[in-house]
Short mmCIF file of C-alpha atoms and ligand atoms in Angstrom, two decimals:
data_model
loop_
_atom_site.label_atom_id
_atom_site.label_comp_id
_atom_site.label_asym_id
_atom_site.label_seq_id
_atom_site.Cartn_x
_atom_site.Cartn_y
_atom_site.Cartn_z
CA UNK A 1426 -24.65 21.45 -12.28
CA UNK A 1427 -22.30 24.08 -13.38
CA UNK A 1428 -19.03 22.39 -14.01
CA UNK A 1429 -15.50 23.33 -13.40
CA UNK A 1430 -14.73 23.36 -17.07
CA UNK A 1431 -17.52 25.75 -17.63
CA UNK A 1432 -16.03 27.84 -14.98
CA UNK A 1433 -12.72 27.78 -16.76
CA UNK A 1434 -14.48 28.58 -19.97
CA UNK A 1435 -16.26 31.38 -18.35
CA UNK A 1436 -12.93 32.80 -17.43
CA UNK A 1437 -11.93 32.52 -21.04
CA UNK A 1438 -9.31 29.99 -20.16
CA UNK A 1439 -10.45 26.74 -21.56
CA UNK A 1440 -13.20 25.63 -23.79
CA UNK A 1441 -13.23 21.94 -23.59
CA UNK A 1442 -15.43 21.21 -26.49
CA UNK A 1443 -13.98 23.84 -28.67
CA UNK A 1444 -10.56 23.85 -27.24
CA UNK A 1445 -7.88 24.23 -29.74
CA UNK A 1446 -5.38 21.93 -28.22
CA UNK A 1447 -3.55 21.48 -31.44
CA UNK A 1448 -0.53 19.42 -31.09
CA UNK A 1449 2.37 21.56 -30.24
CA UNK A 1450 4.70 21.31 -33.18
CA UNK A 1451 7.68 20.22 -31.10
CA UNK A 1452 5.45 17.58 -29.66
CA UNK A 1453 4.60 16.40 -33.14
CA UNK A 1454 8.24 16.35 -34.09
CA UNK A 1455 9.05 14.40 -31.03
CA UNK A 1456 6.39 11.88 -31.79
CA UNK A 1457 7.62 11.47 -35.30
CA UNK A 1458 11.10 10.88 -34.08
CA UNK A 1459 10.20 8.67 -31.20
CA UNK A 1460 7.14 6.72 -32.02
CA UNK A 1461 9.15 3.59 -32.29
CA UNK A 1462 11.50 4.42 -29.51
CA UNK A 1463 11.60 2.30 -26.53
CA UNK A 1464 10.51 4.93 -24.10
CA UNK A 1465 13.18 5.56 -21.60
CA UNK A 1466 13.47 3.88 -18.32
CA UNK A 1467 12.06 6.36 -15.90
CA UNK A 1468 13.10 4.54 -12.83
CA UNK A 1469 16.72 5.16 -13.16
CA UNK A 1470 16.93 8.75 -12.19
CA UNK A 1471 17.75 9.25 -8.63
CA UNK A 1472 15.34 12.09 -8.29
CA UNK A 1473 12.51 10.25 -9.84
CA UNK A 1474 10.13 8.63 -7.57
CA UNK A 1475 7.75 5.84 -8.34
CA UNK A 1476 4.75 7.55 -7.05
CA UNK A 1477 2.75 10.62 -7.33
CA UNK A 1478 1.69 11.34 -3.89
CA UNK A 1479 2.89 11.06 -0.42
CA UNK A 1480 0.87 9.66 2.34
CA UNK A 1481 2.27 12.22 4.62
CA UNK A 1482 0.73 14.87 2.54
CA UNK A 1483 -2.74 13.49 2.77
CA UNK A 1484 -3.40 16.08 5.33
CA UNK A 1485 -1.38 19.16 4.95
CA UNK A 1486 0.61 20.91 7.53
CA UNK A 1487 -2.09 23.41 7.89
CA UNK A 1488 -4.27 20.63 9.14
CA UNK A 1489 -1.94 19.78 11.94
CA UNK A 1490 -3.74 21.30 14.76
CA UNK A 1491 -3.11 22.48 18.14
CA UNK A 1492 -5.48 21.13 20.63
CA UNK A 1493 -5.42 20.88 24.31
CA UNK A 1494 -2.46 19.06 25.66
CA UNK A 1495 -3.93 18.05 28.89
CA UNK A 1496 -4.82 14.57 27.86
CA UNK A 1497 -2.11 13.96 25.43
CA UNK A 1498 -0.86 10.52 25.09
CA UNK A 1499 2.29 10.13 27.02
CA UNK A 1500 5.53 9.35 25.38
CA UNK A 1501 6.89 7.35 28.18
CA UNK A 1502 8.34 4.13 26.98
CA UNK A 1503 7.66 2.41 30.22
CA UNK A 1504 4.01 3.33 30.24
CA UNK A 1505 3.56 2.20 26.75
CA UNK A 1506 5.27 -1.08 27.31
CA UNK A 1507 3.22 -1.79 30.34
CA UNK A 1508 0.08 -1.22 28.48
CA UNK A 1509 1.14 -3.24 25.58
CA UNK A 1510 2.15 -6.12 27.72
CA UNK A 1511 -1.11 -5.99 29.53
CA UNK A 1512 -2.91 -8.05 27.02
CA UNK A 1513 -6.57 -7.50 26.54
CA UNK A 1514 -8.67 -8.94 29.27
CA UNK A 1515 -12.05 -8.48 27.77
CA UNK A 1516 -14.22 -11.44 27.28
CA UNK A 1517 -15.53 -9.95 24.12
CA UNK A 1518 -12.45 -8.40 22.94
CA UNK A 1519 -13.24 -8.72 19.33
CA UNK A 1520 -16.34 -6.69 19.91
CA UNK A 1521 -14.74 -4.13 22.05
CA UNK A 1522 -11.87 -2.99 20.09
CA UNK A 1523 -12.49 0.45 18.89
CA UNK A 1524 -11.28 1.15 15.47
CA UNK A 1525 -10.36 4.65 16.10
CA UNK A 1526 -7.19 5.65 14.54
CA UNK A 1527 -5.09 6.27 17.49
CA UNK A 1528 -1.72 7.65 16.84
CA UNK A 1529 1.29 6.25 18.39
CA UNK A 1530 4.57 7.40 19.45
CA UNK A 1531 8.03 6.43 18.58
CA UNK A 1532 8.32 4.37 21.68
CA UNK A 1533 5.37 2.35 20.62
CA UNK A 1534 7.29 1.05 17.76
CA UNK A 1535 9.49 -0.85 20.13
CA UNK A 1536 6.54 -1.91 22.10
CA UNK A 1537 5.14 -3.30 18.98
CA UNK A 1538 7.98 -5.74 18.70
CA UNK A 1539 7.26 -7.18 22.07
CA UNK A 1540 3.68 -7.58 21.38
CA UNK A 1541 3.87 -8.69 17.89
CA UNK A 1542 4.17 -12.39 17.96
CA UNK A 1543 1.43 -13.00 15.55
CA UNK A 1544 3.56 -13.74 12.59
CA UNK A 1545 4.18 -11.58 9.69
CA UNK A 1546 2.37 -8.37 10.25
CA UNK A 1547 3.43 -5.45 12.27
CA UNK A 1548 0.65 -5.45 14.65
CA UNK A 1549 0.06 -3.91 17.97
CA UNK A 1550 -2.71 -3.43 20.39
CA UNK A 1551 -1.72 -0.46 22.34
CA UNK A 1552 -3.92 1.40 24.64
CA UNK A 1553 -3.40 5.09 24.69
CA UNK A 1554 -2.11 6.25 27.97
CA UNK A 1555 -3.71 9.51 28.75
CA UNK A 1556 -4.54 8.60 32.29
CA UNK A 1557 -2.46 7.22 35.03
CA UNK A 1558 -4.59 4.37 36.07
CA UNK A 1559 -7.39 2.32 34.77
CA UNK A 1560 -10.02 3.90 36.90
CA UNK A 1561 -9.38 7.43 35.88
CA UNK A 1562 -9.07 6.20 32.41
CA UNK A 1563 -12.47 4.65 32.51
CA UNK A 1564 -13.88 7.56 34.38
CA UNK A 1565 -13.01 9.63 31.47
CA UNK A 1566 -15.84 8.10 29.60
CA UNK A 1567 -19.24 9.46 30.13
CA UNK A 1568 -21.72 7.39 32.01
CA UNK A 1569 -23.50 6.74 28.85
CA UNK A 1570 -20.38 5.45 27.30
CA UNK A 1571 -19.67 3.20 30.16
CA UNK A 1572 -23.14 1.86 30.29
CA UNK A 1573 -22.71 0.39 26.92
CA UNK A 1574 -19.95 -1.83 28.06
CA UNK A 1575 -22.42 -4.26 29.38
CA UNK A 1576 -20.68 -7.16 27.92
CA UNK A 1577 -18.44 -7.13 30.89
CA UNK A 1578 -15.49 -4.97 30.36
CA UNK A 1579 -14.65 -1.38 30.50
CA UNK A 1580 -11.47 -1.81 28.71
CA UNK A 1581 -11.16 0.08 25.58
CA UNK A 1582 -8.43 -1.14 23.48
CA UNK A 1583 -7.62 0.40 20.26
CA UNK A 1584 -6.19 -1.25 17.31
CA UNK A 1585 -3.36 0.83 16.12
CA UNK A 1586 -1.98 0.14 12.76
CA UNK A 1587 1.18 1.81 11.94
CA UNK A 1588 4.01 1.81 9.65
CA UNK A 1589 7.20 3.64 10.01
CA UNK A 1590 6.40 6.00 7.26
CA UNK A 1591 3.10 6.86 8.81
CA UNK A 1592 4.72 7.97 11.94
CA UNK A 1593 5.02 11.53 12.88
CA UNK A 1594 5.72 12.82 16.27
CA UNK A 1595 6.09 16.34 17.26
CA UNK A 1596 7.04 16.96 20.81
CA UNK A 1597 4.97 19.67 22.26
CA UNK A 1598 6.49 19.66 25.63
CA UNK A 1599 9.57 17.60 26.02
CA UNK A 1600 9.91 18.45 29.70
CA UNK A 1601 6.71 16.68 30.46
CA UNK A 1602 7.02 14.08 27.79
CA UNK A 1603 3.92 15.34 26.19
CA UNK A 1604 3.79 14.73 22.55
CA UNK A 1605 1.54 15.39 19.75
CA UNK A 1606 1.30 12.44 17.54
CA UNK A 1607 0.01 12.03 14.10
CA UNK A 1608 -1.04 9.21 12.00
CA UNK A 1609 -0.43 10.48 8.56
CA UNK A 1610 -0.59 13.93 9.93
CA UNK A 1611 -3.97 13.40 11.43
CA UNK A 1612 -3.59 14.60 14.92
CA UNK A 1613 -5.28 12.79 17.65
CA UNK A 1614 -5.69 13.66 21.22
CA UNK A 1615 -7.61 11.59 23.53
CA UNK A 1616 -9.85 14.34 24.66
CA UNK A 1617 -10.96 14.98 21.17
CA UNK A 1618 -12.64 11.68 20.93
CA UNK A 1619 -15.71 10.48 22.61
CA UNK A 1620 -16.28 6.84 22.34
CA UNK A 1621 -19.68 5.43 22.54
CA UNK A 1622 -20.83 2.03 21.74
CA UNK A 1623 -24.10 0.45 22.28
CA UNK A 1624 -23.56 -2.44 20.09
CA UNK A 1625 -21.54 -4.77 22.15
CA UNK A 1626 -24.67 -6.80 22.22
CA UNK A 1627 -25.94 -8.27 19.04
CA UNK A 1628 -27.23 -6.13 16.31
CA UNK A 1629 -24.69 -3.52 15.48
CA UNK A 1630 -26.63 -0.48 16.57
CA UNK A 1631 -24.68 2.40 17.76
CA UNK A 1632 -25.19 5.50 19.68
CA UNK A 1633 -23.31 8.63 19.13
CA UNK A 1634 -22.37 10.63 22.09
CA UNK A 1635 -21.11 14.03 21.50
CA UNK A 1636 -18.55 15.29 23.82
CA UNK A 1637 -19.81 18.23 25.70
CA UNK A 1638 -18.19 21.54 25.65
CA UNK A 1639 -16.47 21.12 22.37
CA UNK A 1640 -17.54 23.57 19.86
CA UNK A 1641 -17.77 22.26 16.39
CA UNK A 1642 -16.09 24.52 13.95
CA UNK A 1643 -16.45 24.38 10.24
CA UNK A 1644 -13.51 26.04 8.74
CA UNK A 1645 -12.11 25.58 5.35
CA UNK A 1646 -9.54 23.09 6.38
CA UNK A 1647 -11.55 21.12 8.82
CA UNK A 1648 -10.81 17.54 8.20
CA UNK A 1649 -10.93 14.66 8.15
CA UNK A 1650 -14.48 13.53 8.32
CA UNK A 1651 -15.55 9.98 8.41
CA UNK A 1652 -19.12 9.16 8.86
CA UNK A 1653 -21.24 6.12 9.20
CA UNK A 1654 -18.54 3.62 8.72
CA UNK A 1655 -15.35 2.66 10.30
CA UNK A 1656 -12.25 1.66 8.52
CA UNK A 1657 -13.50 -1.82 7.99
CA UNK A 1658 -16.81 -0.75 6.72
CA UNK A 1659 -18.44 -1.83 9.91
CA UNK A 1660 -21.53 -0.05 10.92
CA UNK A 1661 -20.32 2.71 13.06
CA UNK A 1662 -20.43 6.42 13.24
CA UNK A 1663 -17.24 8.27 13.46
CA UNK A 1664 -16.95 11.91 12.95
CA UNK A 1665 -13.69 13.55 13.47
CA UNK A 1666 -13.18 17.15 12.85
CA UNK A 1667 -10.16 19.18 13.34
CA UNK A 1668 -9.31 22.61 12.34
CA UNK A 1669 -6.37 24.84 12.51
CA UNK A 1670 -7.53 28.04 13.95
CA UNK A 1671 -4.44 28.55 15.95
CA UNK A 1672 -3.36 28.38 19.52
CA UNK A 1673 -5.66 31.01 20.83
CA UNK A 1674 -8.62 28.85 19.99
CA UNK A 1675 -7.12 25.57 20.76
CA UNK A 1676 -9.61 24.61 23.38
CA UNK A 1677 -12.46 24.83 20.97
CA UNK A 1678 -11.10 23.47 17.85
CA UNK A 1679 -12.07 19.91 17.89
CA UNK A 1680 -15.02 17.78 18.07
CA UNK A 1681 -14.84 14.18 17.49
CA UNK A 1682 -17.16 11.44 18.26
CA UNK A 1683 -16.61 7.92 17.51
CA UNK A 1684 -17.96 4.66 18.48
CA UNK A 1685 -16.33 1.49 19.19
CA UNK A 1686 -17.37 -1.01 16.74
CA UNK A 1687 -17.98 -4.62 16.33
CA UNK A 1688 -16.86 -6.91 13.68
CA UNK A 1689 -13.73 -7.79 11.98
CA UNK A 1690 -10.43 -6.37 12.74
CA UNK A 1691 -8.61 -4.63 10.07
CA UNK A 1692 -5.07 -5.70 9.92
CA UNK A 1693 -2.01 -3.63 10.05
CA UNK A 1694 -0.47 -4.55 6.79
CA UNK A 1695 0.38 -1.69 4.56
CA UNK A 1696 -2.63 -2.37 2.49
CA UNK A 1697 -4.95 -2.46 5.45
CA UNK A 1698 -3.65 0.76 6.76
CA UNK A 1699 -4.06 2.39 3.47
CA UNK A 1700 -7.54 1.05 3.18
CA UNK A 1701 -8.31 2.50 6.54
CA UNK A 1702 -6.84 5.82 5.69
CA UNK A 1703 -8.62 5.87 2.43
CA UNK A 1704 -11.89 5.89 4.22
CA UNK A 1705 -10.89 9.04 5.92
CA UNK A 1706 -8.93 10.78 3.31
CA UNK A 1707 -11.01 10.13 0.28
CA UNK A 1708 -13.78 12.28 1.52
CA UNK A 1709 -12.63 15.72 2.22
CA UNK A 1710 -10.10 17.09 -0.10
CA UNK A 1711 -11.53 20.21 -1.51
CA UNK A 1712 -11.64 23.34 0.53
CA UNK A 1713 -15.14 24.13 1.59
CA UNK A 1714 -15.14 27.29 -0.43
CA UNK A 1715 -15.50 25.08 -3.44
CA UNK A 1716 -18.39 23.08 -4.47
CA UNK A 1717 -18.90 19.63 -3.22
CA UNK A 1718 -16.47 17.30 -4.83
CA UNK A 1719 -18.97 14.52 -4.61
CA UNK A 1720 -21.10 16.17 -7.17
CA UNK A 1721 -21.39 14.30 -10.33
CA UNK A 1722 -19.47 16.40 -12.76
CA UNK A 1723 -18.39 14.06 -15.48
CA UNK A 1724 -17.06 16.70 -17.67
CA UNK A 1725 -16.31 15.48 -21.07
CA UNK A 1726 -17.41 17.83 -23.62
CA UNK A 1727 -19.17 20.98 -23.73
CA UNK A 1728 -22.11 19.88 -25.70
CA UNK A 1729 -22.95 17.03 -23.40
CA UNK A 1730 -22.78 19.38 -20.55
CA UNK A 1731 -24.91 21.90 -22.31
CA UNK A 1732 -27.60 19.42 -23.04
CA UNK A 1733 -27.56 18.18 -19.50
CA UNK A 1734 -28.25 21.48 -17.91
CA UNK A 1735 -31.18 23.71 -18.57
CA UNK A 1736 -30.26 27.29 -19.32
CA UNK A 1737 -32.13 28.70 -16.39
CA UNK A 1738 -30.61 26.24 -14.02
CA UNK A 1739 -27.23 26.98 -15.31
CA UNK A 1740 -27.51 30.68 -14.75
CA UNK A 1741 -28.53 30.06 -11.23
CA UNK A 1742 -25.64 27.71 -10.68
CA UNK A 1743 -23.21 30.09 -12.29
CA UNK A 1744 -24.19 32.68 -9.81
CA UNK A 1745 -23.61 30.30 -6.96
CA UNK A 1746 -20.33 29.13 -8.35
CA UNK A 1747 -18.99 32.52 -8.97
CA UNK A 1748 -18.52 32.87 -5.29
CA UNK A 1749 -17.26 29.37 -4.82
CA UNK A 1750 -14.62 29.60 -7.47
CA UNK A 1751 -13.04 32.64 -6.01
CA UNK A 1752 -9.67 31.74 -4.65
CA UNK A 1753 -8.40 28.25 -4.84
CA UNK A 1754 -8.76 26.15 -7.87
CA UNK A 1755 -10.25 22.75 -7.29
CA UNK A 1756 -7.68 20.39 -5.97
CA UNK A 1757 -5.25 23.14 -5.09
CA UNK A 1758 -4.65 24.00 -1.51
CA UNK A 1759 -2.97 27.27 -2.22
CA UNK A 1760 -4.12 30.25 -4.13
CA UNK A 1761 -3.37 29.70 -7.80
CA UNK A 1762 -4.89 30.50 -11.12
CA UNK A 1763 -4.81 29.14 -14.62
CA UNK A 1764 -3.02 31.32 -17.15
CA UNK A 1765 -1.94 30.83 -20.73
CA UNK A 1766 1.55 29.47 -21.24
CA UNK A 1767 1.94 30.37 -24.84
CA UNK A 1768 5.62 29.43 -24.95
CA UNK A 1769 4.37 25.84 -24.86
CA UNK A 1770 2.10 26.30 -27.78
CA UNK A 1771 -1.28 27.61 -28.69
CA UNK A 1772 -3.94 27.08 -26.11
CA UNK A 1773 -1.57 25.80 -23.52
CA UNK A 1774 -2.20 26.82 -19.96
CA UNK A 1775 -0.44 26.46 -16.68
CA UNK A 1776 -0.94 27.00 -12.98
CA UNK A 1777 0.40 30.17 -11.43
CA UNK A 1778 0.82 31.10 -7.81
CA UNK A 1779 -1.28 33.94 -6.51
CA UNK A 1780 0.54 33.86 -3.22
CA UNK A 1781 3.98 33.13 -1.88
CA UNK A 1782 4.17 29.45 -1.13
CA UNK A 1783 6.76 28.29 1.37
CA UNK A 1784 8.81 25.18 0.61
CA UNK A 1785 7.09 21.93 1.47
CA UNK A 1786 3.63 23.41 1.51
CA UNK A 1787 0.98 21.04 0.32
CA UNK A 1788 -0.10 22.64 -2.90
CA UNK A 1789 -2.48 20.12 -4.30
CA UNK A 1790 -4.39 17.22 -2.95
CA UNK A 1791 -6.42 14.37 -4.26
CA UNK A 1792 -10.08 14.81 -4.68
CA UNK A 1793 -12.67 12.64 -6.18
CA UNK A 1794 -12.92 15.10 -8.99
CA UNK A 1795 -10.30 12.90 -10.50
CA UNK A 1796 -11.80 10.07 -12.40
CA UNK A 1797 -9.99 6.86 -13.06
CA UNK A 1798 -10.60 4.63 -16.02
CA UNK A 1799 -9.18 1.21 -16.36
CA UNK A 1800 -6.92 0.87 -19.38
CA UNK A 1801 -9.43 -1.45 -20.97
CA UNK A 1802 -12.10 1.24 -20.78
CA UNK A 1803 -10.25 4.26 -22.04
CA UNK A 1804 -10.88 3.66 -25.71
CA UNK A 1805 -14.55 2.96 -25.25
CA UNK A 1806 -14.82 5.95 -23.00
CA UNK A 1807 -13.38 8.12 -25.72
CA UNK A 1808 -15.67 6.59 -28.31
CA UNK A 1809 -18.71 7.16 -26.16
CA UNK A 1810 -17.89 10.68 -25.15
CA UNK A 1811 -16.23 12.32 -28.09
CA UNK A 1812 -17.20 12.70 -31.66
CA UNK A 1813 -14.91 10.89 -34.05
CA UNK A 1814 -13.78 14.16 -35.52
CA UNK A 1815 -13.17 15.80 -32.16
CA UNK A 1816 -9.47 15.11 -32.10
CA UNK A 1817 -8.79 18.23 -30.11
CA UNK A 1818 -11.22 17.21 -27.43
CA UNK A 1819 -9.69 13.77 -27.20
CA UNK A 1820 -6.19 15.16 -27.05
CA UNK A 1821 -7.20 17.49 -24.30
CA UNK A 1822 -8.80 14.70 -22.39
CA UNK A 1823 -5.64 12.63 -22.66
CA UNK A 1824 -3.12 15.29 -21.99
CA UNK A 1825 -4.93 16.65 -18.99
CA UNK A 1826 -4.88 13.23 -17.39
CA UNK A 1827 -2.09 11.04 -16.21
CA UNK A 1828 -1.09 7.53 -15.40
CA UNK A 1829 0.59 6.59 -12.20
CA UNK A 1830 3.33 4.11 -11.85
CA UNK A 1831 2.92 0.43 -11.27
CA UNK A 1832 0.99 -1.07 -9.68
CA UNK A 1833 -1.43 1.73 -10.44
CA UNK A 1834 -0.39 2.06 -14.03
CA UNK A 1835 -3.40 0.26 -15.35
CA UNK A 1836 -5.61 3.30 -14.90
CA UNK A 1837 -5.89 6.52 -16.72
CA UNK A 1838 -6.68 9.27 -14.27
CA UNK A 1839 -8.65 12.01 -15.87
CA UNK A 1840 -8.39 15.39 -14.26
CA UNK A 1841 -10.83 17.25 -16.41
CA UNK A 1842 -12.59 18.65 -13.38
CA UNK A 1843 -9.50 19.08 -11.30
CA UNK A 1844 -7.00 21.81 -11.94
CA UNK A 1845 -4.01 19.49 -11.63
CA UNK A 1846 -4.52 18.83 -15.32
CA UNK A 1847 -3.10 22.28 -15.99
CA UNK A 1848 0.23 21.75 -14.36
CA UNK A 1849 3.06 21.80 -16.80
CA UNK A 1850 6.31 19.89 -16.79
CA UNK A 1851 9.69 21.18 -15.85
CA UNK A 1852 12.98 19.52 -15.14
CA UNK A 1853 13.49 22.01 -12.37
CA UNK A 1854 10.09 21.60 -10.84
CA UNK A 1855 8.98 23.63 -7.92
CA UNK A 1856 6.41 21.03 -6.91
CA UNK A 1857 6.63 17.38 -6.26
CA UNK A 1858 4.65 14.87 -4.32
CA UNK A 1859 1.95 17.47 -4.08
CA UNK A 1860 4.22 19.84 -2.26
CA UNK A 1861 6.32 22.84 -3.01
CA UNK A 1862 9.95 21.77 -3.43
CA UNK A 1863 11.14 25.25 -2.60
CA UNK A 1864 9.76 28.64 -1.78
CA UNK A 1865 7.57 29.68 -4.65
CA UNK A 1866 6.92 33.32 -5.22
CA UNK A 1867 3.66 34.85 -6.18
CA UNK A 1868 3.40 34.90 -9.94
CA UNK A 1869 5.60 31.85 -10.56
CA UNK A 1870 4.30 28.96 -12.49
CA UNK A 1871 3.86 25.74 -10.56
CA UNK A 1872 5.53 22.85 -12.30
CA UNK A 1873 6.13 19.16 -11.92
CA UNK A 1874 8.66 16.79 -13.35
CA UNK A 1875 6.45 14.45 -15.29
CA UNK A 1876 9.05 11.70 -15.16
CA UNK A 1877 7.47 10.27 -12.11
CA UNK A 1878 4.34 9.36 -13.99
CA UNK A 1879 3.85 5.89 -15.34
CA UNK A 1880 4.31 5.16 -18.99
CA UNK A 1881 2.79 1.75 -19.67
CA UNK A 1882 2.45 0.48 -23.20
CA UNK A 1883 -1.30 0.89 -23.40
CA UNK A 1884 -1.01 4.55 -22.46
CA UNK A 1885 1.81 5.19 -24.90
CA UNK A 1886 -0.24 3.52 -27.61
CA UNK A 1887 -3.38 5.50 -26.99
CA UNK A 1888 -1.56 8.82 -26.74
CA UNK A 1889 0.29 8.15 -29.95
CA UNK A 1890 -2.88 7.05 -31.63
CA UNK A 1891 -4.35 10.46 -30.97
CA UNK A 1892 -1.14 12.28 -31.71
CA UNK A 1893 0.07 13.43 -28.36
CA UNK A 1894 3.00 12.61 -26.18
CA UNK A 1895 2.71 10.84 -22.89
CA UNK A 1896 3.67 12.71 -19.76
CA UNK A 1897 6.93 10.82 -19.53
CA UNK A 1898 7.74 11.62 -23.10
CA UNK A 1899 7.24 15.29 -22.39
CA UNK A 1900 9.74 14.95 -19.57
CA UNK A 1901 12.07 12.92 -21.71
CA UNK A 1902 12.00 15.53 -24.39
CA UNK A 1903 12.79 18.19 -21.84
CA UNK A 1904 15.72 16.12 -20.77
CA UNK A 1905 16.93 15.68 -24.32
CA UNK A 1906 16.63 19.40 -24.81
CA UNK A 1907 19.26 19.73 -22.14
CA UNK A 1908 17.14 20.61 -19.18
CA UNK A 1909 18.93 18.92 -16.36
CA UNK A 1910 16.93 17.59 -13.54
CA UNK A 1911 17.19 19.78 -10.58
CA UNK A 1912 15.51 19.74 -7.25
CA UNK A 1913 15.94 22.55 -4.86
CA UNK A 1914 17.87 22.01 -1.68
CA UNK A 1915 14.84 23.37 0.11
CA UNK A 1916 13.09 20.23 -0.78
CA UNK A 1917 13.32 17.94 2.15
CA UNK A 1918 10.59 15.44 1.64
CA UNK A 1919 12.12 12.05 1.86
CA UNK A 1920 11.05 9.96 -1.03
CA UNK A 1921 13.83 7.49 -0.79
CA UNK A 1922 12.14 5.28 1.72
CA UNK A 1923 10.55 2.00 0.96
CA UNK A 1924 7.04 3.32 1.07
CA UNK A 1925 6.68 3.51 -2.65
CA UNK A 1926 4.60 0.43 -2.78
CA UNK A 1927 2.45 1.64 0.05
CA UNK A 1928 1.78 4.88 -1.66
CA UNK A 1929 0.94 3.23 -4.87
CA UNK A 1930 -1.43 0.93 -3.14
CA UNK A 1931 -3.05 3.85 -1.58
CA UNK A 1932 -3.42 5.47 -4.90
CA UNK A 1933 -4.78 2.35 -6.42
CA UNK A 1934 -7.37 2.10 -3.73
CA UNK A 1935 -8.14 5.72 -4.10
CA UNK A 1936 -8.59 5.30 -7.76
CA UNK A 1937 -10.89 2.34 -7.29
CA UNK A 1938 -12.88 4.21 -4.75
CA UNK A 1939 -13.56 7.12 -6.99
CA UNK A 1940 -14.54 5.08 -9.96
C1 SAM B 2666 -1.19 18.07 -17.85
S1 SAM B 2666 -1.22 19.03 -19.29
C2 SAM B 2666 -0.69 20.56 -18.71
C3 SAM B 2666 -1.61 21.65 -19.17
C4 SAM B 2666 -1.46 22.01 -20.59
N1 SAM B 2666 -0.49 23.05 -20.75
C5 SAM B 2666 -2.81 22.41 -21.13
O1 SAM B 2666 -3.14 23.60 -21.09
O2 SAM B 2666 -3.56 21.56 -21.54
C6 SAM B 2666 0.12 18.33 -20.12
C7 SAM B 2666 0.36 18.91 -21.48
O3 SAM B 2666 0.93 20.20 -21.37
C8 SAM B 2666 1.96 20.35 -22.33
N2 SAM B 2666 3.21 20.54 -21.60
C9 SAM B 2666 3.36 20.51 -20.29
N3 SAM B 2666 4.62 20.76 -19.95
C10 SAM B 2666 5.28 20.96 -21.10
C11 SAM B 2666 6.62 21.28 -21.42
N4 SAM B 2666 7.53 21.43 -20.49
N5 SAM B 2666 6.94 21.43 -22.72
C12 SAM B 2666 6.00 21.29 -23.67
N6 SAM B 2666 4.72 20.99 -23.44
C13 SAM B 2666 4.37 20.83 -22.15
C14 SAM B 2666 1.97 19.11 -23.18
O4 SAM B 2666 1.14 19.35 -24.27
C15 SAM B 2666 1.33 18.11 -22.27
O5 SAM B 2666 0.68 17.10 -23.00
#
């Protein structure tokens, strides 16, 4: 398979095997001066967050879609409360709860409190309220759907996990109390989901029923897709597609089919929610104009890659990839390119905008191009994949990766096949939490403040062993050089909430999942 690095090489940008990533002299000086330093506390700065990503940015704004409002979930507090108080009547409730991620509305949060008497977890069973009464609600299911409810009930209750920081509500029509609700920006409307379940009897089979009249569209930002498993890993088929083609096509933009599932409940603790979201979000992060991120592209050094791929095959793949690599770089959600940043040293590169990027735009997103290595494996990984004398290769490997903050700071995340590894550090970054912190103009370099990365001892040790600075040290040096931290006023992403742990957990799970 033609790899991303080869693509970069082809563009004359990076040669991983032969890359001359000589230590930037200032970097060397810094290391000399600071090797024994107790690396600064990176928590203290008020603009430094503990995490890299933001759950809210798992699906970018461009993925917030307009779909038909006719069956929107109501926002009426009374309705919601009624439904919440109407506890599940099913005899086989545990088998009839559909694990569809149903969004909720602000009012539901209060409803939750009434319903949540189960101890510690925020936990609610809230039925969406798209229809006025039970009958019309049930009638909304196809016959086939209803026939599967042979176990005695036609109730469909949905388990709705939520956390305050997952909540997003945008009122579409305040006059009619019609809202569009998002769970981590994943929009849901009742009429975009068809529920079918055949497996309320023993066995766990399922039947998918596609909703008629909904045209399936595959656009570049169609997402998310979850197939063959629900959030718990139960046997289920769920396929949810959204796109963002705009209002004029709103009636045709969605197809979703899900099935109620049997089996264990997933809880609504932060961790559970993140686990559930992970299922959805881990899959579809690279625009479809790029090659499949699931491809095995363990890109370590050029020679390995060369030996892996036959020449003929490679040419063929190059041709294919030439088209795919036009436009976005892997991982990036906006049009950017890699260019030399010689002011940082020889063979240093950075990411530059090829378009104007409005503040708060999601610029980069996680993909499973990133590869995580447990701290205990990093050394052996290096030994197994680099020649002893390939210091430059090792340095490149290390500097293009990063370490998140605790509790995820026990992994080295390699981004050798993801362009995030080219993003340089600035104390006045124009990106943070994957988003633009201000309007970025075409031609500007995209930068991050590396201070938010983790800097555990094992990572410091390994970087120093191979003669490079850790990400945090780069930031620290910038700071010492007098670059004051500055975040644009345009930046309005709230990272002061208490979701740090949640985000880190998400990352940790993400990392585990892509290992
Ligand atoms: C994630 S990489 C960024 C891409 C890097 N320029 C390259 O081409 O490999 C991080 C490395 O870039 C360099 N770097 C990034 N920001 C820097 C800065 N503000 N000053 C000096 N070096 C920087 C350091 O060598 C650091 O180890």
